Short mmCIF file of C-alpha atoms and ligand atoms in Angstrom, two decimals:
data_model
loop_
_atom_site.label_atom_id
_atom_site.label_comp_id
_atom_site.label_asym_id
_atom_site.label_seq_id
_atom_site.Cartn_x
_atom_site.Cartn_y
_atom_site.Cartn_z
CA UNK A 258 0.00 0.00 0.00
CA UNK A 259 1.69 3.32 -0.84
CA UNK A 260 2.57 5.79 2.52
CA UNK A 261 -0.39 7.53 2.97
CA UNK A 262 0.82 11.57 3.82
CA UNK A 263 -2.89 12.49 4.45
CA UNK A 264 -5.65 12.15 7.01
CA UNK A 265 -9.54 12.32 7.07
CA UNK A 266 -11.07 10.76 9.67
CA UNK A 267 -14.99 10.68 10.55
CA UNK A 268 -16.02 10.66 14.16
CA UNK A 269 -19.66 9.82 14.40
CA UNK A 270 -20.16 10.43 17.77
CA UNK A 271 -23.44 8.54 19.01
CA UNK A 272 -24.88 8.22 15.27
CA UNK A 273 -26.47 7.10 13.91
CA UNK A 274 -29.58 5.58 15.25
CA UNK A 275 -29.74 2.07 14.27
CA UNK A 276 -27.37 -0.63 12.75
CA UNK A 277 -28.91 -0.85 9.15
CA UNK A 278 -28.53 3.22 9.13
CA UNK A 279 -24.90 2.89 9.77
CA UNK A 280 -24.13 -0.37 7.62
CA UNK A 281 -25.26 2.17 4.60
CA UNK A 282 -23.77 5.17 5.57
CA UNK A 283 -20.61 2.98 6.11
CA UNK A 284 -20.96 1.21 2.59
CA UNK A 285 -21.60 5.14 1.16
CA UNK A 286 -18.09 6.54 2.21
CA UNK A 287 -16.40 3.08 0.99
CA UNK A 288 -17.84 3.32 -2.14
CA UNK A 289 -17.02 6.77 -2.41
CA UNK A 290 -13.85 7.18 -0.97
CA UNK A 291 -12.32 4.05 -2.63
CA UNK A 292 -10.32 5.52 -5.13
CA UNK A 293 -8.40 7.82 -2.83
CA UNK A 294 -4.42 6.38 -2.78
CA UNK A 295 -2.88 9.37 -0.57
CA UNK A 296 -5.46 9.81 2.29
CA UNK A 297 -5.91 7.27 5.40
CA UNK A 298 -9.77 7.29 5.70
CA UNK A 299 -11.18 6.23 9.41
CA UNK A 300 -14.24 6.08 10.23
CA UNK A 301 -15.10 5.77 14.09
CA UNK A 302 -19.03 4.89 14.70
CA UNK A 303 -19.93 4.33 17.83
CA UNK A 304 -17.83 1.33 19.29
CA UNK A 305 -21.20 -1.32 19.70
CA UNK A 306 -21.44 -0.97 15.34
CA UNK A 307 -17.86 -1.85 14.81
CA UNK A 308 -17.81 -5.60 14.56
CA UNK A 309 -20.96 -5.36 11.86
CA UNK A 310 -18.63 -2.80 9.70
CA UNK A 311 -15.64 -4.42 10.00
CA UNK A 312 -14.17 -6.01 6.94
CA UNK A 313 -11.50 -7.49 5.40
CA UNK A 314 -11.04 -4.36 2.90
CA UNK A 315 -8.82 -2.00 4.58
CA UNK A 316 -9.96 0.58 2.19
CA UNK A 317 -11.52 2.44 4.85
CA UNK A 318 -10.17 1.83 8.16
CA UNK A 319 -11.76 2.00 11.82
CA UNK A 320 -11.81 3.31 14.57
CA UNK A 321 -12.94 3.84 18.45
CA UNK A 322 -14.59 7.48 19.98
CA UNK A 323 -12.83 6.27 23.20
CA UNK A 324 -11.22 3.65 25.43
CA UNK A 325 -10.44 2.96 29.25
CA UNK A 326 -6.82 2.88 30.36
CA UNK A 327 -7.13 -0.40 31.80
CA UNK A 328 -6.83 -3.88 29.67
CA UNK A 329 -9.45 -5.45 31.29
CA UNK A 330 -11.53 -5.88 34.95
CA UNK A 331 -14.08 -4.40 36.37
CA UNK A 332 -15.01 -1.22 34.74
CA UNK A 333 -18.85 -1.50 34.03
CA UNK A 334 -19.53 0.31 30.45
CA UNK A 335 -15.99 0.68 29.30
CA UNK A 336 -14.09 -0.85 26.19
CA UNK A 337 -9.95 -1.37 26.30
CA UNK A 338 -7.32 -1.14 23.64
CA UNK A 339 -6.65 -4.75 23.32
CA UNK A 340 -10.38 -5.48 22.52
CA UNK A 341 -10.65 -2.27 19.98
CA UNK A 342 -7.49 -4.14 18.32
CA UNK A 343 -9.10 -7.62 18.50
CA UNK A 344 -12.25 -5.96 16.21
CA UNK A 345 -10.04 -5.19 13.61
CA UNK A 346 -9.49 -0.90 14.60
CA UNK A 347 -6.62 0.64 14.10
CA UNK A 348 -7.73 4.07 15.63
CA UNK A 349 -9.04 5.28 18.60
CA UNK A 350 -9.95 9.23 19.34
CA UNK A 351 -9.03 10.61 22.97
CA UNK A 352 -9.40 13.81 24.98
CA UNK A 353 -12.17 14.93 22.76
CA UNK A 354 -14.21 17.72 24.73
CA UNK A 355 -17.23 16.21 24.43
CA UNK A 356 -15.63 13.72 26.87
CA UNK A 357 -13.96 16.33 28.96
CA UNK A 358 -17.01 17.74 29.38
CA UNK A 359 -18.47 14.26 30.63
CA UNK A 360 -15.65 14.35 33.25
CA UNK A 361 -12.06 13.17 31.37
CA UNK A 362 -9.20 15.29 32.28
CA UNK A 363 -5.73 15.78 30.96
CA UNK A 364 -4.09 13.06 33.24
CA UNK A 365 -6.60 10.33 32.29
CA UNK A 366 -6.33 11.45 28.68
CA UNK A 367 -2.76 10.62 29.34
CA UNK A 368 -3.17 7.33 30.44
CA UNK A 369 -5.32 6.49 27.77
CA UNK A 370 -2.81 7.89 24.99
CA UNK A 371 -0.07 5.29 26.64
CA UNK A 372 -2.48 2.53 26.98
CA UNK A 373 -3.41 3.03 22.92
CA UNK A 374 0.44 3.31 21.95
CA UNK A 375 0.75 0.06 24.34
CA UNK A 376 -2.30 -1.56 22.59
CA UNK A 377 -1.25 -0.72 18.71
CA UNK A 378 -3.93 1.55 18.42
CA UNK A 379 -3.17 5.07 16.64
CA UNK A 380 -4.18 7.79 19.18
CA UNK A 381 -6.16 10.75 17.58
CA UNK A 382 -5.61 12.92 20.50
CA UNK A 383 -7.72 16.04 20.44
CA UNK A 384 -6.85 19.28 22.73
CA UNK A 385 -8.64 22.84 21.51
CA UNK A 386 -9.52 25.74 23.81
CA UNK A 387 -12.97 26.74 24.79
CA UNK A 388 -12.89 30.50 23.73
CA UNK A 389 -10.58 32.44 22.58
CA UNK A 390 -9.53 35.46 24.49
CA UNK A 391 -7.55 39.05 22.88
CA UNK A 392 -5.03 38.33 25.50
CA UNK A 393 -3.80 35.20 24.12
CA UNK A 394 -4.58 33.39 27.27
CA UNK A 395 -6.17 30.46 25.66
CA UNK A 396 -2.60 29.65 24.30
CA UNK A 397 -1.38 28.75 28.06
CA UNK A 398 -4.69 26.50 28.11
CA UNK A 399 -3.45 24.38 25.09
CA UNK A 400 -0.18 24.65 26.17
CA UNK A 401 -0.97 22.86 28.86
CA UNK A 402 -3.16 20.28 27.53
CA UNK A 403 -0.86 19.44 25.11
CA UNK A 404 2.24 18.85 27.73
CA UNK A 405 0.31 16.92 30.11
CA UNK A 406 -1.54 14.61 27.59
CA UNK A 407 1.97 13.62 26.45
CA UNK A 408 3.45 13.47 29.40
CA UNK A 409 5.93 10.70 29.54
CA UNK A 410 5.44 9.49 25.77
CA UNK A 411 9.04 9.08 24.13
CA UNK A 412 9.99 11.21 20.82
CA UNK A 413 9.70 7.86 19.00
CA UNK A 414 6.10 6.85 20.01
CA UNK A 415 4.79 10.60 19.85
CA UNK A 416 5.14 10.07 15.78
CA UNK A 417 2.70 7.31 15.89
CA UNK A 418 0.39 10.27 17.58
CA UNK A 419 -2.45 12.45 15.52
CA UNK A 420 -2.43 15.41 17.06
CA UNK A 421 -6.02 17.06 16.45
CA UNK A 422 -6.43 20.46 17.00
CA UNK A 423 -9.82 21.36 17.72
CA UNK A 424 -11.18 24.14 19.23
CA UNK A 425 -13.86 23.81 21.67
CA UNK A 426 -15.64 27.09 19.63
CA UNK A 427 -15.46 26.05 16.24
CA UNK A 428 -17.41 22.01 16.89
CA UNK A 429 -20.72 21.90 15.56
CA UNK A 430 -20.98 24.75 13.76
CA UNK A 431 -20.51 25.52 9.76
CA UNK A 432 -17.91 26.28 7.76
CA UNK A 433 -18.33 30.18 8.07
CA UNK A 434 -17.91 30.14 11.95
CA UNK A 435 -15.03 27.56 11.68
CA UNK A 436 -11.38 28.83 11.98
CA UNK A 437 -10.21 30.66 9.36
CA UNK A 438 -6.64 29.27 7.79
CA UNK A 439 -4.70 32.26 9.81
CA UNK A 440 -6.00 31.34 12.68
CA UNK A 441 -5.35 27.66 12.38
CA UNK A 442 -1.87 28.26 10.98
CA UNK A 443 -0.87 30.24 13.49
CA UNK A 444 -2.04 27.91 16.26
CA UNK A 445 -0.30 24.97 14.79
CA UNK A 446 3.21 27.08 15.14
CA UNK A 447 2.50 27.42 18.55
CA UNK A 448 1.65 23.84 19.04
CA UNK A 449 4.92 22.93 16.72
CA UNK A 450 6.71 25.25 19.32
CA UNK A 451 5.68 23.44 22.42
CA UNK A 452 6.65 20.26 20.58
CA UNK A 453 10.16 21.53 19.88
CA UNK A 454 10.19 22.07 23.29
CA UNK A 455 9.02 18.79 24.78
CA UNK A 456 10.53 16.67 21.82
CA UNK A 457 12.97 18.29 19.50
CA UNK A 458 12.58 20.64 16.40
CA UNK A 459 12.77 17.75 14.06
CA UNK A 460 10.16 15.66 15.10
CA UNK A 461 8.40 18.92 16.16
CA UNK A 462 8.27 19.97 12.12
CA UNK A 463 7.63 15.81 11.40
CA UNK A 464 4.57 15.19 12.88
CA UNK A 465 1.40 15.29 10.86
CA UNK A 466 -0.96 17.80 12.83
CA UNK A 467 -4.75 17.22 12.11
CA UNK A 468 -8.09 19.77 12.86
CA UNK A 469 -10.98 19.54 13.96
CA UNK A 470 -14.00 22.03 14.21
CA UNK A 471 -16.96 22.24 11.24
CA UNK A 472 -14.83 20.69 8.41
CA UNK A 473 -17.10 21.05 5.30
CA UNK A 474 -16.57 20.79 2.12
CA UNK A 475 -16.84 24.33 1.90
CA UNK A 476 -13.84 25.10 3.57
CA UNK A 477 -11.25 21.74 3.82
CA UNK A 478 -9.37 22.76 0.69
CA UNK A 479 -8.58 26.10 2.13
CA UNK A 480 -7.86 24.99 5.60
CA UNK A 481 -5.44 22.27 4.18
CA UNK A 482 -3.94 24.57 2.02
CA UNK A 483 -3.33 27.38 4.43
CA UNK A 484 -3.33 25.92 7.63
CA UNK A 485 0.12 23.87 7.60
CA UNK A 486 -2.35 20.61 8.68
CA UNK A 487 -2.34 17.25 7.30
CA UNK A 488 -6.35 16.30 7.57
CA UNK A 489 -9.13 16.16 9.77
CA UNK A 490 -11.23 15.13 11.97
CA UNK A 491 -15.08 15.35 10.45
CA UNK A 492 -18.22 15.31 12.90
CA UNK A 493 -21.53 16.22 11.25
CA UNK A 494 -20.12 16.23 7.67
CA UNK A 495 -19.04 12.78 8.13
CA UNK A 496 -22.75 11.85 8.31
CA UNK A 497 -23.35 12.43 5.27
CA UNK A 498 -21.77 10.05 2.67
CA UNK A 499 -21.44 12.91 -0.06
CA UNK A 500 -19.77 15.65 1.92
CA UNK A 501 -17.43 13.54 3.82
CA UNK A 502 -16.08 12.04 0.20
CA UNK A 503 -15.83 15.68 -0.96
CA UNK A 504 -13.49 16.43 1.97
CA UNK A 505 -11.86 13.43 1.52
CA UNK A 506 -11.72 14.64 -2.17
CA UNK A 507 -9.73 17.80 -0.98
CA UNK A 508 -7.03 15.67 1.08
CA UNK A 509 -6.30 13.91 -1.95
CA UNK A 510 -5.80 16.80 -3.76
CA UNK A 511 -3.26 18.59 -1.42
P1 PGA B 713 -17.95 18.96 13.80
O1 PGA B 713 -17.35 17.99 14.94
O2 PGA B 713 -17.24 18.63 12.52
O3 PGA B 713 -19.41 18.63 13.76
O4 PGA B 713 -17.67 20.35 14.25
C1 PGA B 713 -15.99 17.74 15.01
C2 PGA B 713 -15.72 16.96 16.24
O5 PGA B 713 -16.36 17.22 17.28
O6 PGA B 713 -14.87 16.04 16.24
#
């Protein structure tokens, strides 16, 4: 398979409804995304749809909206990396703030991020701020997200890391009230900064930086082409078969 250098990943959150709903919205994006060579495609439906999805084609691959730290035991309601692997995913999302705002902070984002890495699951790790301030005070906010969800993750396993930038203020909304490019280039310095400074300036520049935060087709070729990202993370466009190939359409193109 040739090195994919591009990203577009779909994060369904709790959608949709019922199984048949997401076996065709599933077979939709394969059949539309299957010529793409450059871009990984992931889809990650909710975690109870995966083992009806999952296939031998690795066309499209899968992943998880979450996982628990621990391998196994008692921990009523949650999934673990080895069983996400066992199902065939290769992805699993982490620190996204709909989660935070269930309860998940940076320290058990962190143990989640080593428990992926540990499992062989790709960690989409998302930090974002919840507002942005003239003061640049939100910067100190990912700043510190970013350095404690790493925490203790070597410069060799934070390449196998897709850090997602996605602002708390941008999710859910359209592509006119999404970042612009400006915005999201300048924020992605700053993150490359802090990653100089945790990692080193190589590895810093190397590692392919995703976004989240109304991706539409409206505005993914712009935001790839000025935003110094390498894909996305897709919530309500990725619900819809035709819009999420269209973005998937732009990655290819980049
Ligand atoms: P959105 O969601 O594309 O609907 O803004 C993105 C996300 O929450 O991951």
């Amino acid at each position: 398979m040739a090195k994919k250098n591009t990203y577009v990943i779909a994060n369904w959150k709790m959608n949709p409804e019922t199984l048949k709903e997401a076996k065709e919205l599933f077979a939709s994006v394969k059949k539309k995304t299957v010529k793409c060579s450059r871009t990984a495609v992931v889809v990650c439906p909710p975690s109870l749809f995966v083992s009806a999805l999952a296939s031998k084609s690795m066309a499209v691959l899968l992943g998880v909206q979450n996982i628990y730290f621990e391998s196994k035991g008692s921990f009523t309601g949650e999934i673990s990396a080895p069983m996400a692997k066992s199902m065939g995913v290769s992805h699993v999302i982490l620190g996204h703030s709909e989660r935070r705002a269930m309860g998940e902070t940076d320290a058990m984002v962190n143990k989640k991020v080593h428990a992926a890495l540990a499992g062989k699951l790709v960690p989409v790790v998302c930090i974002g701020e919840e507002a942005r301030d003239r003061n640049g005070e939100y910067l100190a906010v990912i700043k510190q997200q970013i350095t404690e969800v790493l925490e203790g993750v070597s410069a060799k396993d934070v390449k196998r890391i897709l850090i997602t930038y996605e602002p708390i203020w941008a999710i859910g909304k359209s592509d006119k009230e999404s970042v612009t490019p400006g915005q999201l280039h300048e924020t992605i310095l700053y993150l490359r900064k802090i990653l100089s400074e945790l990692y080193d300036r190589k590895t810093a520049l190397s590692l392919p930086m995703l976004y989240g935060g109304s991706v539409e087709p409206g505005n993914a070729e712009q935001l790839l082409a000025g935003g110094d990202i390498s894909g996305f993370l897709v919530g309500h466009a990725s619900l819809e078969a035709d819009s999420f190939a269209r973005i998937v359409e732009s990655a290819e193109r980049t």
